[in-house]
Amino acid sequence: MQTEPTRDTGEAEVESDTYLVDQVLEQRKKDPGEAISQDLPMSDQLAALRAEIGRLAESISLIAEEATAIVARAPARLRSEAERQFHKRPLISLLAIGILSFHLTHALFGSSRRMR
């Protein structure tokens, strides 16, 4: 069973932008009929939401950079894995290359006239 960690709303967290967003969301959960929280002015709510959007944009850009790096490393990793397997089992690798070559040649050029 997973439980949510308890949050201690100290002075440092009250000053952060995410605290304001959390406060607005909690107020909307308590009173869903009310569109805007009366506790915080609109400018504070907008500032908190802008800060949250900035933080999310930064997280998305970091995730995109990491995904790009993983994709860029994939061909080299696949090549080294293939080389390792070739050196580990050379006869099976040669047999696999022969079978793949036969099927590729057959797919490109079709059946030979002698086989008909």
PDB file of C-alpha atoms in Angstrom:
ATOM      1  CA  MET A   1       0.000   0.000   0.000  1.00  0.00           C
ATOM      2  CA  GLN A   2       1.441   3.299  -1.061  1.00  0.00           C
ATOM      3  CA  THR A   3       0.819   6.360   1.051  1.00  0.00           C
ATOM      4  CA  GLU A   4       1.414   9.967   0.232  1.00  0.00           C
ATOM      5  CA  PRO A   5       4.148  11.678   2.237  1.00  0.00           C
ATOM      6  CA  THR A   6       2.961  14.239   4.708  1.00  0.00           C
ATOM      7  CA  ARG A   7       3.844  17.819   3.892  1.00  0.00           C
ATOM      8  CA  ASP A   8       5.146  20.193   6.496  1.00  0.00           C
ATOM      9  CA  THR A   9       4.120  23.685   5.408  1.00  0.00           C
ATOM     10  CA  GLY A  10       6.964  25.620   6.918  1.00  0.00           C
ATOM     11  CA  GLU A  11       7.987  29.174   6.176  1.00  0.00           C
ATOM     12  CA  ALA A  12      10.229  28.151   3.269  1.00  0.00           C
ATOM     13  CA  GLU A  13       7.436  26.311   1.481  1.00  0.00           C
ATOM     14  CA  VAL A  14       4.912  29.110   1.974  1.00  0.00           C
ATOM     15  CA  GLU A  15       7.213  31.346  -0.057  1.00  0.00           C
ATOM     16  CA  SER A  16       7.552  28.890  -2.967  1.00  0.00           C
ATOM     17  CA  ASP A  17       5.385  29.088  -6.079  1.00  0.00           C
ATOM     18  CA  THR A  18       4.284  25.471  -5.908  1.00  0.00           C
ATOM     19  CA  TYR A  19       2.757  26.093  -2.502  1.00  0.00           C
ATOM     20  CA  LEU A  20       0.442  28.661  -4.067  1.00  0.00           C
ATOM     21  CA  VAL A  21      -0.596  26.230  -6.791  1.00  0.00           C
ATOM     22  CA  ASP A  22      -1.267  23.526  -4.191  1.00  0.00           C
ATOM     23  CA  GLN A  23      -3.304  25.963  -2.139  1.00  0.00           C
ATOM     24  CA  VAL A  24      -5.459  26.920  -5.137  1.00  0.00           C
ATOM     25  CA  LEU A  25      -6.039  23.276  -6.048  1.00  0.00           C
ATOM     26  CA  GLU A  26      -6.991  22.360  -2.468  1.00  0.00           C
ATOM     27  CA  GLN A  27      -9.439  25.267  -2.329  1.00  0.00           C
ATOM     28  CA  ARG A  28     -11.072  24.121  -5.568  1.00  0.00           C
ATOM     29  CA  LYS A  29     -11.410  20.585  -4.214  1.00  0.00           C
ATOM     30  CA  LYS A  30     -13.133  21.893  -1.090  1.00  0.00           C
ATOM     31  CA  ASP A  31     -15.540  24.174  -2.950  1.00  0.00           C
ATOM     32  CA  PRO A  32     -15.952  22.966  -6.570  1.00  0.00           C
ATOM     33  CA  GLY A  33     -18.771  25.450  -7.264  1.00  0.00           C
ATOM     34  CA  GLU A  34     -16.462  28.397  -6.771  1.00  0.00           C
ATOM     35  CA  ALA A  35     -14.269  28.980  -9.846  1.00  0.00           C
ATOM     36  CA  ILE A  36     -11.618  31.198  -8.220  1.00  0.00           C
ATOM     37  CA  SER A  37     -10.202  30.999  -4.731  1.00  0.00           C
ATOM     38  CA  GLN A  38     -11.051  34.015  -2.576  1.00  0.00           C
ATOM     39  CA  ASP A  39      -7.940  33.575  -0.410  1.00  0.00           C
ATOM     40  CA  LEU A  40      -5.405  34.523  -3.073  1.00  0.00           C
ATOM     41  CA  PRO A  41      -5.505  37.487  -5.433  1.00  0.00           C
ATOM     42  CA  MET A  42      -5.638  36.741  -9.152  1.00  0.00           C
ATOM     43  CA  SER A  43      -2.089  38.048  -9.719  1.00  0.00           C
ATOM     44  CA  ASP A  44      -0.680  35.575  -7.154  1.00  0.00           C
ATOM     45  CA  GLN A  45      -2.598  32.730  -8.755  1.00  0.00           C
ATOM     46  CA  LEU A  46      -1.307  33.674 -12.204  1.00  0.00           C
ATOM     47  CA  ALA A  47       2.251  33.996 -10.941  1.00  0.00           C
ATOM     48  CA  ALA A  48       2.021  30.580  -9.302  1.00  0.00           C
ATOM     49  CA  LEU A  49       0.610  28.994 -12.439  1.00  0.00           C
ATOM     50  CA  ARG A  50       3.283  30.636 -14.614  1.00  0.00           C
ATOM     51  CA  ALA A  51       5.998  29.317 -12.304  1.00  0.00           C
ATOM     52  CA  GLU A  52       4.476  25.843 -12.454  1.00  0.00           C
ATOM     53  CA  ILE A  53       4.288  25.999 -16.256  1.00  0.00           C
ATOM     54  CA  GLY A  54       7.935  27.068 -16.382  1.00  0.00           C
ATOM     55  CA  ARG A  55       8.945  24.194 -14.147  1.00  0.00           C
ATOM     56  CA  LEU A  56       6.975  21.721 -16.274  1.00  0.00           C
ATOM     57  CA  ALA A  57       8.510  23.107 -19.479  1.00  0.00           C
ATOM     58  CA  GLU A  58      11.983  22.669 -18.005  1.00  0.00           C
ATOM     59  CA  SER A  59      11.177  19.077 -17.001  1.00  0.00           C
ATOM     60  CA  ILE A  60       9.864  18.318 -20.485  1.00  0.00           C
ATOM     61  CA  SER A  61      12.986  19.725 -22.121  1.00  0.00           C
ATOM     62  CA  LEU A  62      15.217  17.607 -19.844  1.00  0.00           C
ATOM     63  CA  ILE A  63      13.209  14.486 -20.697  1.00  0.00           C
ATOM     64  CA  ALA A  64      13.450  15.291 -24.423  1.00  0.00           C
ATOM     65  CA  GLU A  65      17.223  15.774 -24.182  1.00  0.00           C
ATOM     66  CA  GLU A  66      17.631  12.443 -22.407  1.00  0.00           C
ATOM     67  CA  ALA A  67      15.437  10.649 -24.963  1.00  0.00           C
ATOM     68  CA  THR A  68      17.463  12.173 -27.796  1.00  0.00           C
ATOM     69  CA  ALA A  69      20.702  10.984 -26.186  1.00  0.00           C
ATOM     70  CA  ILE A  70      19.331   7.455 -25.763  1.00  0.00           C
ATOM     71  CA  VAL A  71      18.217   7.295 -29.398  1.00  0.00           C
ATOM     72  CA  ALA A  72      21.569   8.656 -30.568  1.00  0.00           C
ATOM     73  CA  ARG A  73      23.449   5.936 -28.648  1.00  0.00           C
ATOM     74  CA  ALA A  74      21.220   3.086 -29.884  1.00  0.00           C
ATOM     75  CA  PRO A  75      23.005   2.279 -33.206  1.00  0.00           C
ATOM     76  CA  ALA A  76      26.432   2.076 -31.566  1.00  0.00           C
ATOM     77  CA  ARG A  77      25.048  -0.090 -28.783  1.00  0.00           C
ATOM     78  CA  LEU A  78      23.341  -2.435 -31.266  1.00  0.00           C
ATOM     79  CA  ARG A  79      26.513  -2.712 -33.344  1.00  0.00           C
ATOM     80  CA  SER A  80      28.671  -3.565 -30.336  1.00  0.00           C
ATOM     81  CA  GLU A  81      26.114  -6.158 -29.197  1.00  0.00           C
ATOM     82  CA  ALA A  82      26.092  -7.728 -32.671  1.00  0.00           C
ATOM     83  CA  GLU A  83      29.904  -7.834 -32.734  1.00  0.00           C
ATOM     84  CA  ARG A  84      29.970  -9.423 -29.291  1.00  0.00           C
ATOM     85  CA  GLN A  85      27.462 -12.101 -30.350  1.00  0.00           C
ATOM     86  CA  PHE A  86      29.400 -12.744 -33.569  1.00  0.00           C
ATOM     87  CA  HIS A  87      32.617 -13.341 -31.637  1.00  0.00           C
ATOM     88  CA  LYS A  88      30.834 -15.422 -29.025  1.00  0.00           C
ATOM     89  CA  ARG A  89      29.142 -17.787 -31.547  1.00  0.00           C
ATOM     90  CA  PRO A  90      30.803 -17.483 -34.971  1.00  0.00           C
ATOM     91  CA  LEU A  91      29.243 -20.596 -36.594  1.00  0.00           C
ATOM     92  CA  ILE A  92      25.697 -19.668 -35.633  1.00  0.00           C
ATOM     93  CA  SER A  93      26.331 -16.106 -36.803  1.00  0.00           C
ATOM     94  CA  LEU A  94      27.607 -17.286 -40.200  1.00  0.00           C
ATOM     95  CA  LEU A  95      24.607 -19.590 -40.573  1.00  0.00           C
ATOM     96  CA  ALA A  96      22.248 -16.731 -39.715  1.00  0.00           C
ATOM     97  CA  ILE A  97      23.993 -14.444 -42.225  1.00  0.00           C
ATOM     98  CA  GLY A  98      23.671 -17.133 -44.913  1.00  0.00           C
ATOM     99  CA  ILE A  99      19.953 -17.633 -44.258  1.00  0.00           C
ATOM    100  CA  LEU A 100      19.286 -13.890 -44.221  1.00  0.00           C
ATOM    101  CA  SER A 101      21.280 -13.439 -47.441  1.00  0.00           C
ATOM    102  CA  PHE A 102      19.304 -16.206 -49.154  1.00  0.00           C
ATOM    103  CA  HIS A 103      15.952 -14.712 -48.151  1.00  0.00           C
ATOM    104  CA  LEU A 104      17.034 -11.182 -49.075  1.00  0.00           C
ATOM    105  CA  THR A 105      18.267 -12.341 -52.496  1.00  0.00           C
ATOM    106  CA  HIS A 106      15.061 -14.294 -53.025  1.00  0.00           C
ATOM    107  CA  ALA A 107      12.948 -11.255 -52.056  1.00  0.00           C
ATOM    108  CA  LEU A 108      14.896  -8.903 -54.336  1.00  0.00           C
ATOM    109  CA  PHE A 109      15.321 -11.078 -57.427  1.00  0.00           C
ATOM    110  CA  GLY A 110      12.554 -13.667 -57.059  1.00  0.00           C
ATOM    111  CA  SER A 111      12.748 -17.354 -57.948  1.00  0.00           C
ATOM    112  CA  SER A 112      15.296 -18.506 -60.447  1.00  0.00           C
ATOM    113  CA  ARG A 113      14.048 -19.851 -63.799  1.00  0.00           C
ATOM    114  CA  ARG A 114      15.736 -23.185 -63.129  1.00  0.00           C
ATOM    115  CA  MET A 115      13.575 -23.826 -60.062  1.00  0.00           C
ATOM    116  CA  ARG A 116      10.315 -23.513 -62.033  1.00  0.00           C
TER     117      ARG A 116
END
